[in-house]
Amino acid sequence: MRCVIARYPFDLTRTGVLASMKGVRPDLVTGESVTIGRRRYPVKQVGLVITRQDPRDFTAGEVTRAMTRLGFTCHDRPEAAPVGVGGPS
């Protein structure tokens, strides 16, 4: 599938992304993420690996759109636990 990330065209395939991410340890997920295989990766980390570009050059939205079109499950930013809930009174 042809997609544009940071104004550059890339021909990405689902198997190509799986192969690229094989053996890559996921960073801590603090924002948007994508599930590849059994692991959940930050979107910017996936973009860095598959495009070999600086993460400042592309947006999370560009990578999320490409991963969704390839059939990967994308997740929004994780919700933080409310302050003061469940603590001792």
PDB file of N, CA, C and O in Angstrom, residues 13-73:
ATOM      1  N   THR A  13       3.622  -2.780   3.482  1.00  0.00           N
ATOM      2  CA  THR A  13       2.766  -3.961   3.525  1.00  0.00           C
ATOM      3  C   THR A  13       2.673  -4.414   4.970  1.00  0.00           C
ATOM      4  O   THR A  13       3.547  -4.111   5.787  1.00  0.00           O
ATOM      5  N   ARG A  14       1.618  -5.137   5.264  1.00  0.00           N
ATOM      6  CA  ARG A  14       1.438  -5.648   6.629  1.00  0.00           C
ATOM      7  C   ARG A  14       2.610  -6.558   7.020  1.00  0.00           C
ATOM      8  O   ARG A  14       3.163  -6.436   8.103  1.00  0.00           O
ATOM      9  N   THR A  15       3.002  -7.456   6.122  1.00  0.00           N
ATOM     10  CA  THR A  15       4.110  -8.366   6.438  1.00  0.00           C
ATOM     11  C   THR A  15       5.436  -7.613   6.553  1.00  0.00           C
ATOM     12  O   THR A  15       6.292  -7.985   7.354  1.00  0.00           O
ATOM     13  N   GLY A  16       5.600  -6.560   5.767  1.00  0.00           N
ATOM     14  CA  GLY A  16       6.811  -5.752   5.864  1.00  0.00           C
ATOM     15  C   GLY A  16       6.926  -5.043   7.202  1.00  0.00           C
ATOM     16  O   GLY A  16       8.007  -4.973   7.795  1.00  0.00           O
ATOM     17  N   VAL A  17       5.799  -4.509   7.688  1.00  0.00           N
ATOM     18  CA  VAL A  17       5.796  -3.846   8.994  1.00  0.00           C
ATOM     19  C   VAL A  17       6.072  -4.868  10.092  1.00  0.00           C
ATOM     20  O   VAL A  17       6.868  -4.617  11.007  1.00  0.00           O
ATOM     21  N   LEU A  18       5.443  -6.035  10.018  1.00  0.00           N
ATOM     22  CA  LEU A  18       5.683  -7.090  11.013  1.00  0.00           C
ATOM     23  C   LEU A  18       7.157  -7.485  11.040  1.00  0.00           C
ATOM     24  O   LEU A  18       7.749  -7.638  12.112  1.00  0.00           O
ATOM     25  N   ALA A  19       7.760  -7.622   9.870  1.00  0.00           N
ATOM     26  CA  ALA A  19       9.178  -7.984   9.789  1.00  0.00           C
ATOM     27  C   ALA A  19      10.068  -6.876  10.345  1.00  0.00           C
ATOM     28  O   ALA A  19      11.055  -7.151  11.040  1.00  0.00           O
ATOM     29  N   SER A  20       9.735  -5.631  10.051  1.00  0.00           N
ATOM     30  CA  SER A  20      10.526  -4.495  10.544  1.00  0.00           C
ATOM     31  C   SER A  20      10.488  -4.380  12.054  1.00  0.00           C
ATOM     32  O   SER A  20      11.481  -4.029  12.688  1.00  0.00           O
ATOM     33  N   MET A  21       9.332  -4.682  12.643  1.00  0.00           N
ATOM     34  CA  MET A  21       9.166  -4.518  14.082  1.00  0.00           C
ATOM     35  C   MET A  21       9.587  -5.764  14.875  1.00  0.00           C
ATOM     36  O   MET A  21       9.623  -5.728  16.105  1.00  0.00           O
ATOM     37  N   LYS A  22       9.907  -6.843  14.176  1.00  0.00           N
ATOM     38  CA  LYS A  22      10.319  -8.072  14.858  1.00  0.00           C
ATOM     39  C   LYS A  22      11.632  -7.827  15.599  1.00  0.00           C
ATOM     40  O   LYS A  22      12.593  -7.323  15.032  1.00  0.00           O
ATOM     41  N   GLY A  23      11.649  -8.154  16.873  1.00  0.00           N
ATOM     42  CA  GLY A  23      12.839  -7.978  17.690  1.00  0.00           C
ATOM     43  C   GLY A  23      13.013  -6.585  18.274  1.00  0.00           C
ATOM     44  O   GLY A  23      13.969  -6.329  19.000  1.00  0.00           O
ATOM     45  N   VAL A  24      12.094  -5.670  17.978  1.00  0.00           N
ATOM     46  CA  VAL A  24      12.165  -4.303  18.517  1.00  0.00           C
ATOM     47  C   VAL A  24      11.391  -4.274  19.831  1.00  0.00           C
ATOM     48  O   VAL A  24      10.237  -4.674  19.887  1.00  0.00           O
ATOM     49  N   ARG A  25      12.044  -3.824  20.883  1.00  0.00           N
ATOM     50  CA  ARG A  25      11.378  -3.715  22.186  1.00  0.00           C
ATOM     51  C   ARG A  25      10.542  -2.452  22.214  1.00  0.00           C
ATOM     52  O   ARG A  25      11.015  -1.374  21.849  1.00  0.00           O
ATOM     53  N   PRO A  26       9.285  -2.573  22.644  1.00  0.00           N
ATOM     54  CA  PRO A  26       8.440  -1.377  22.698  1.00  0.00           C
ATOM     55  C   PRO A  26       8.888  -0.409  23.785  1.00  0.00           C
ATOM     56  O   PRO A  26       9.266  -0.821  24.874  1.00  0.00           O
ATOM     57  N   ASP A  27       8.869   0.875  23.449  1.00  0.00           N
ATOM     58  CA  ASP A  27       9.114   1.917  24.441  1.00  0.00           C
ATOM     59  C   ASP A  27       7.870   2.045  25.314  1.00  0.00           C
ATOM     60  O   ASP A  27       6.815   1.480  25.007  1.00  0.00           O
ATOM     61  N   LEU A  28       7.988   2.809  26.383  1.00  0.00           N
ATOM     62  CA  LEU A  28       6.853   3.070  27.265  1.00  0.00           C
ATOM     63  C   LEU A  28       5.772   3.823  26.487  1.00  0.00           C
ATOM     64  O   LEU A  28       6.054   4.817  25.830  1.00  0.00           O
ATOM     65  N   VAL A  29       4.546   3.328  26.551  1.00  0.00           N
ATOM     66  CA  VAL A  29       3.430   3.954  25.834  1.00  0.00           C
ATOM     67  C   VAL A  29       2.852   5.061  26.697  1.00  0.00           C
ATOM     68  O   VAL A  29       2.330   4.810  27.779  1.00  0.00           O
ATOM     69  N   THR A  30       2.976   6.297  26.220  1.00  0.00           N
ATOM     70  CA  THR A  30       2.413   7.440  26.938  1.00  0.00           C
ATOM     71  C   THR A  30       1.399   8.186  26.085  1.00  0.00           C
ATOM     72  O   THR A  30       0.672   9.027  26.583  1.00  0.00           O
ATOM     73  N   GLY A  31       1.373   7.890  24.810  1.00  0.00           N
ATOM     74  CA  GLY A  31       0.453   8.562  23.891  1.00  0.00           C
ATOM     75  C   GLY A  31      -0.248   7.543  23.020  1.00  0.00           C
ATOM     76  O   GLY A  31      -0.552   6.439  23.454  1.00  0.00           O
ATOM     77  N   GLU A  32      -0.477   7.911  21.766  1.00  0.00           N
ATOM     78  CA  GLU A  32      -1.139   7.006  20.838  1.00  0.00           C
ATOM     79  C   GLU A  32      -0.242   5.798  20.594  1.00  0.00           C
ATOM     80  O   GLU A  32       0.981   5.898  20.600  1.00  0.00           O
ATOM     81  N   SER A  33      -0.869   4.628  20.368  1.00  0.00           N
ATOM     82  CA  SER A  33      -0.097   3.409  20.179  1.00  0.00           C
ATOM     83  C   SER A  33      -0.756   2.514  19.147  1.00  0.00           C
ATOM     84  O   SER A  33      -1.899   2.724  18.752  1.00  0.00           O
ATOM     85  N   VAL A  34      -0.005   1.498  18.720  1.00  0.00           N
ATOM     86  CA  VAL A  34      -0.494   0.532  17.739  1.00  0.00           C
ATOM     87  C   VAL A  34      -0.071  -0.864  18.191  1.00  0.00           C
ATOM     88  O   VAL A  34       1.033  -1.053  18.685  1.00  0.00           O
ATOM     89  N   THR A  35      -0.971  -1.823  18.036  1.00  0.00           N
ATOM     90  CA  THR A  35      -0.665  -3.203  18.370  1.00  0.00           C
ATOM     91  C   THR A  35      -0.134  -3.902  17.127  1.00  0.00           C
ATOM     92  O   THR A  35      -0.813  -3.962  16.099  1.00  0.00           O
ATOM     93  N   ILE A  36       1.094  -4.398  17.240  1.00  0.00           N
ATOM     94  CA  ILE A  36       1.727  -5.130  16.152  1.00  0.00           C
ATOM     95  C   ILE A  36       2.158  -6.471  16.724  1.00  0.00           C
ATOM     96  O   ILE A  36       2.982  -6.523  17.637  1.00  0.00           O
ATOM     97  N   GLY A  37       1.569  -7.528  16.194  1.00  0.00           N
ATOM     98  CA  GLY A  37       1.804  -8.845  16.785  1.00  0.00           C
ATOM     99  C   GLY A  37       1.131  -8.893  18.148  1.00  0.00           C
ATOM    100  O   GLY A  37      -0.053  -8.596  18.275  1.00  0.00           O
ATOM    101  N   ARG A  38       1.901  -9.231  19.169  1.00  0.00           N
ATOM    102  CA  ARG A  38       1.356  -9.258  20.532  1.00  0.00           C
ATOM    103  C   ARG A  38       1.811  -8.067  21.358  1.00  0.00           C
ATOM    104  O   ARG A  38       1.536  -8.004  22.554  1.00  0.00           O
ATOM    105  N   ARG A  39       2.518  -7.151  20.739  1.00  0.00           N
ATOM    106  CA  ARG A  39       3.064  -6.012  21.484  1.00  0.00           C
ATOM    107  C   ARG A  39       2.387  -4.712  21.084  1.00  0.00           C
ATOM    108  O   ARG A  39       1.919  -4.545  19.965  1.00  0.00           O
ATOM    109  N   ARG A  40       2.399  -3.780  22.030  1.00  0.00           N
ATOM    110  CA  ARG A  40       1.815  -2.461  21.802  1.00  0.00           C
ATOM    111  C   ARG A  40       2.948  -1.433  21.778  1.00  0.00           C
ATOM    112  O   ARG A  40       3.669  -1.268  22.765  1.00  0.00           O
ATOM    113  N   TYR A  41       3.109  -0.777  20.642  1.00  0.00           N
ATOM    114  CA  TYR A  41       4.195   0.173  20.424  1.00  0.00           C
ATOM    115  C   TYR A  41       3.667   1.593  20.338  1.00  0.00           C
ATOM    116  O   TYR A  41       2.584   1.821  19.791  1.00  0.00           O
ATOM    117  N   PRO A  42       4.455   2.569  20.819  1.00  0.00           N
ATOM    118  CA  PRO A  42       4.091   3.970  20.556  1.00  0.00           C
ATOM    119  C   PRO A  42       4.122   4.224  19.046  1.00  0.00           C
ATOM    120  O   PRO A  42       4.993   3.712  18.331  1.00  0.00           O
ATOM    121  N   VAL A  43       3.178   4.990  18.561  1.00  0.00           N
ATOM    122  CA  VAL A  43       3.068   5.254  17.127  1.00  0.00           C
ATOM    123  C   VAL A  43       4.344   5.889  16.579  1.00  0.00           C
ATOM    124  O   VAL A  43       4.809   5.534  15.497  1.00  0.00           O
ATOM    125  N   LYS A  44       4.929   6.803  17.310  1.00  0.00           N
ATOM    126  CA  LYS A  44       6.141   7.477  16.845  1.00  0.00           C
ATOM    127  C   LYS A  44       7.310   6.494  16.721  1.00  0.00           C
ATOM    128  O   LYS A  44       8.140   6.621  15.825  1.00  0.00           O
ATOM    129  N   GLN A  45       7.387   5.499  17.594  1.00  0.00           N
ATOM    130  CA  GLN A  45       8.442   4.494  17.504  1.00  0.00           C
ATOM    131  C   GLN A  45       8.269   3.661  16.232  1.00  0.00           C
ATOM    132  O   GLN A  45       9.235   3.372  15.530  1.00  0.00           O
ATOM    133  N   VAL A  46       7.045   3.290  15.926  1.00  0.00           N
ATOM    134  CA  VAL A  46       6.768   2.528  14.706  1.00  0.00           C
ATOM    135  C   VAL A  46       7.147   3.350  13.482  1.00  0.00           C
ATOM    136  O   VAL A  46       7.803   2.861  12.560  1.00  0.00           O
ATOM    137  N   GLY A  47       6.772   4.622  13.477  1.00  0.00           N
ATOM    138  CA  GLY A  47       7.130   5.498  12.366  1.00  0.00           C
ATOM    139  C   GLY A  47       8.627   5.625  12.191  1.00  0.00           C
ATOM    140  O   GLY A  47       9.139   5.615  11.066  1.00  0.00           O
ATOM    141  N   LEU A  48       9.359   5.721  13.283  1.00  0.00           N
ATOM    142  CA  LEU A  48      10.817   5.806  13.249  1.00  0.00           C
ATOM    143  C   LEU A  48      11.408   4.554  12.602  1.00  0.00           C
ATOM    144  O   LEU A  48      12.267   4.642  11.727  1.00  0.00           O
ATOM    145  N   VAL A  49      10.922   3.379  13.000  1.00  0.00           N
ATOM    146  CA  VAL A  49      11.465   2.126  12.484  1.00  0.00           C
ATOM    147  C   VAL A  49      11.126   1.925  11.008  1.00  0.00           C
ATOM    148  O   VAL A  49      11.995   1.574  10.210  1.00  0.00           O
ATOM    149  N   ILE A  50       9.879   2.155  10.629  1.00  0.00           N
ATOM    150  CA  ILE A  50       9.484   1.841   9.245  1.00  0.00           C
ATOM    151  C   ILE A  50       9.917   2.893   8.228  1.00  0.00           C
ATOM    152  O   ILE A  50      10.098   2.571   7.065  1.00  0.00           O
ATOM    153  N   THR A  51      10.095   4.149   8.658  1.00  0.00           N
ATOM    154  CA  THR A  51      10.500   5.193   7.708  1.00  0.00           C
ATOM    155  C   THR A  51      11.966   5.572   7.824  1.00  0.00           C
ATOM    156  O   THR A  51      12.510   6.189   6.919  1.00  0.00           O
ATOM    157  N   ARG A  52      12.577   5.269   8.961  1.00  0.00           N
ATOM    158  CA  ARG A  52      13.967   5.658   9.254  1.00  0.00           C
ATOM    159  C   ARG A  52      14.141   7.179   9.219  1.00  0.00           C
ATOM    160  O   ARG A  52      15.186   7.690   8.851  1.00  0.00           O
ATOM    161  N   GLN A  53      13.075   7.884   9.581  1.00  0.00           N
ATOM    162  CA  GLN A  53      13.118   9.344   9.644  1.00  0.00           C
ATOM    163  C   GLN A  53      13.053   9.778  11.104  1.00  0.00           C
ATOM    164  O   GLN A  53      12.610   9.032  11.975  1.00  0.00           O
ATOM    165  N   ASP A  54      13.480  10.994  11.338  1.00  0.00           N
ATOM    166  CA  ASP A  54      13.395  11.569  12.671  1.00  0.00           C
ATOM    167  C   ASP A  54      11.921  11.703  13.048  1.00  0.00           C
ATOM    168  O   ASP A  54      11.125  12.185  12.247  1.00  0.00           O
ATOM    169  N   PRO A  55      11.528  11.279  14.256  1.00  0.00           N
ATOM    170  CA  PRO A  55      10.119  11.373  14.662  1.00  0.00           C
ATOM    171  C   PRO A  55       9.558  12.792  14.649  1.00  0.00           C
ATOM    172  O   PRO A  55       8.349  12.975  14.612  1.00  0.00           O
ATOM    173  N   ARG A  56      10.417  13.797  14.667  1.00  0.00           N
ATOM    174  CA  ARG A  56       9.931  15.175  14.594  1.00  0.00           C
ATOM    175  C   ARG A  56       9.462  15.538  13.196  1.00  0.00           C
ATOM    176  O   ARG A  56       8.792  16.545  13.001  1.00  0.00           O
ATOM    177  N   ASP A  57       9.814  14.710  12.197  1.00  0.00           N
ATOM    178  CA  ASP A  57       9.460  14.999  10.805  1.00  0.00           C
ATOM    179  C   ASP A  57       8.065  14.528  10.415  1.00  0.00           C
ATOM    180  O   ASP A  57       7.573  14.891   9.354  1.00  0.00           O
ATOM    181  N   PHE A  58       7.434  13.679  11.226  1.00  0.00           N
ATOM    182  CA  PHE A  58       6.100  13.177  10.894  1.00  0.00           C
ATOM    183  C   PHE A  58       5.199  13.249  12.115  1.00  0.00           C
ATOM    184  O   PHE A  58       5.679  13.369  13.237  1.00  0.00           O
ATOM    185  N   THR A  59       3.907  13.202  11.862  1.00  0.00           N
ATOM    186  CA  THR A  59       2.954  13.260  12.974  1.00  0.00           C
ATOM    187  C   THR A  59       2.484  11.856  13.330  1.00  0.00           C
ATOM    188  O   THR A  59       2.554  10.926  12.512  1.00  0.00           O
ATOM    189  N   ALA A  60       1.979  11.721  14.529  1.00  0.00           N
ATOM    190  CA  ALA A  60       1.411  10.446  14.960  1.00  0.00           C
ATOM    191  C   ALA A  60       0.201  10.096  14.103  1.00  0.00           C
ATOM    192  O   ALA A  60      -0.043   8.928  13.805  1.00  0.00           O
ATOM    193  N   GLY A  61      -0.539  11.106  13.670  1.00  0.00           N
ATOM    194  CA  GLY A  61      -1.717  10.882  12.841  1.00  0.00           C
ATOM    195  C   GLY A  61      -1.380  10.246  11.502  1.00  0.00           C
ATOM    196  O   GLY A  61      -2.118   9.390  11.008  1.00  0.00           O
ATOM    197  N   GLU A  62      -0.265  10.653  10.899  1.00  0.00           N
ATOM    198  CA  GLU A  62       0.141  10.064   9.625  1.00  0.00           C
ATOM    199  C   GLU A  62       0.424   8.573   9.766  1.00  0.00           C
ATOM    200  O   GLU A  62      -0.009   7.757   8.954  1.00  0.00           O
ATOM    201  N   VAL A  63       1.144   8.217  10.823  1.00  0.00           N
ATOM    202  CA  VAL A  63       1.482   6.809  11.044  1.00  0.00           C
ATOM    203  C   VAL A  63       0.235   6.028  11.443  1.00  0.00           C
ATOM    204  O   VAL A  63       0.024   4.904  10.975  1.00  0.00           O
ATOM    205  N   THR A  64      -0.624   6.614  12.268  1.00  0.00           N
ATOM    206  CA  THR A  64      -1.852   5.943  12.687  1.00  0.00           C
ATOM    207  C   THR A  64      -2.733   5.635  11.482  1.00  0.00           C
ATOM    208  O   THR A  64      -3.263   4.526  11.369  1.00  0.00           O
ATOM    209  N   ARG A  65      -2.886   6.589  10.578  1.00  0.00           N
ATOM    210  CA  ARG A  65      -3.689   6.347   9.371  1.00  0.00           C
ATOM    211  C   ARG A  65      -3.111   5.209   8.541  1.00  0.00           C
ATOM    212  O   ARG A  65      -3.843   4.333   8.062  1.00  0.00           O
ATOM    213  N   ALA A  66      -1.785   5.196   8.367  1.00  0.00           N
ATOM    214  CA  ALA A  66      -1.149   4.143   7.573  1.00  0.00           C
ATOM    215  C   ALA A  66      -1.333   2.780   8.241  1.00  0.00           C
ATOM    216  O   ALA A  66      -1.663   1.795   7.578  1.00  0.00           O
ATOM    217  N   MET A  67      -1.146   2.707   9.555  1.00  0.00           N
ATOM    218  CA  MET A  67      -1.267   1.431  10.266  1.00  0.00           C
ATOM    219  C   MET A  67      -2.715   0.932  10.258  1.00  0.00           C
ATOM    220  O   MET A  67      -2.967  -0.263  10.123  1.00  0.00           O
ATOM    221  N   THR A  68      -3.665   1.841  10.359  1.00  0.00           N
ATOM    222  CA  THR A  68      -5.082   1.459  10.309  1.00  0.00           C
ATOM    223  C   THR A  68      -5.419   0.900   8.932  1.00  0.00           C
ATOM    224  O   THR A  68      -6.112  -0.111   8.820  1.00  0.00           O
ATOM    225  N   ARG A  69      -4.930   1.541   7.890  1.00  0.00           N
ATOM    226  CA  ARG A  69      -5.196   1.059   6.531  1.00  0.00           C
ATOM    227  C   ARG A  69      -4.567  -0.310   6.280  1.00  0.00           C
ATOM    228  O   ARG A  69      -5.060  -1.087   5.470  1.00  0.00           O
ATOM    229  N   LEU A  70      -3.474  -0.619   6.996  1.00  0.00           N
ATOM    230  CA  LEU A  70      -2.836  -1.927   6.860  1.00  0.00           C
ATOM    231  C   LEU A  70      -3.509  -2.998   7.726  1.00  0.00           C
ATOM    232  O   LEU A  70      -3.133  -4.156   7.666  1.00  0.00           O
ATOM    233  N   GLY A  71      -4.469  -2.575   8.552  1.00  0.00           N
ATOM    234  CA  GLY A  71      -5.216  -3.537   9.355  1.00  0.00           C
ATOM    235  C   GLY A  71      -4.735  -3.713  10.779  1.00  0.00           C
ATOM    236  O   GLY A  71      -5.191  -4.624  11.480  1.00  0.00           O
ATOM    237  N   PHE A  72      -3.821  -2.863  11.244  1.00  0.00           N
ATOM    238  CA  PHE A  72      -3.368  -2.937  12.628  1.00  0.00           C
ATOM    239  C   PHE A  72      -4.334  -2.179  13.530  1.00  0.00           C
ATOM    240  O   PHE A  72      -4.992  -1.234  13.095  1.00  0.00           O
ATOM    241  N   THR A  73      -4.412  -2.583  14.785  1.00  0.00           N
ATOM    242  CA  THR A  73      -5.284  -1.924  15.757  1.00  0.00           C
ATOM    243  C   THR A  73      -4.531  -0.756  16.378  1.00  0.00           C
ATOM    244  O   THR A  73      -3.464  -0.942  16.960  1.00  0.00           O
TER     245      THR A  73
END
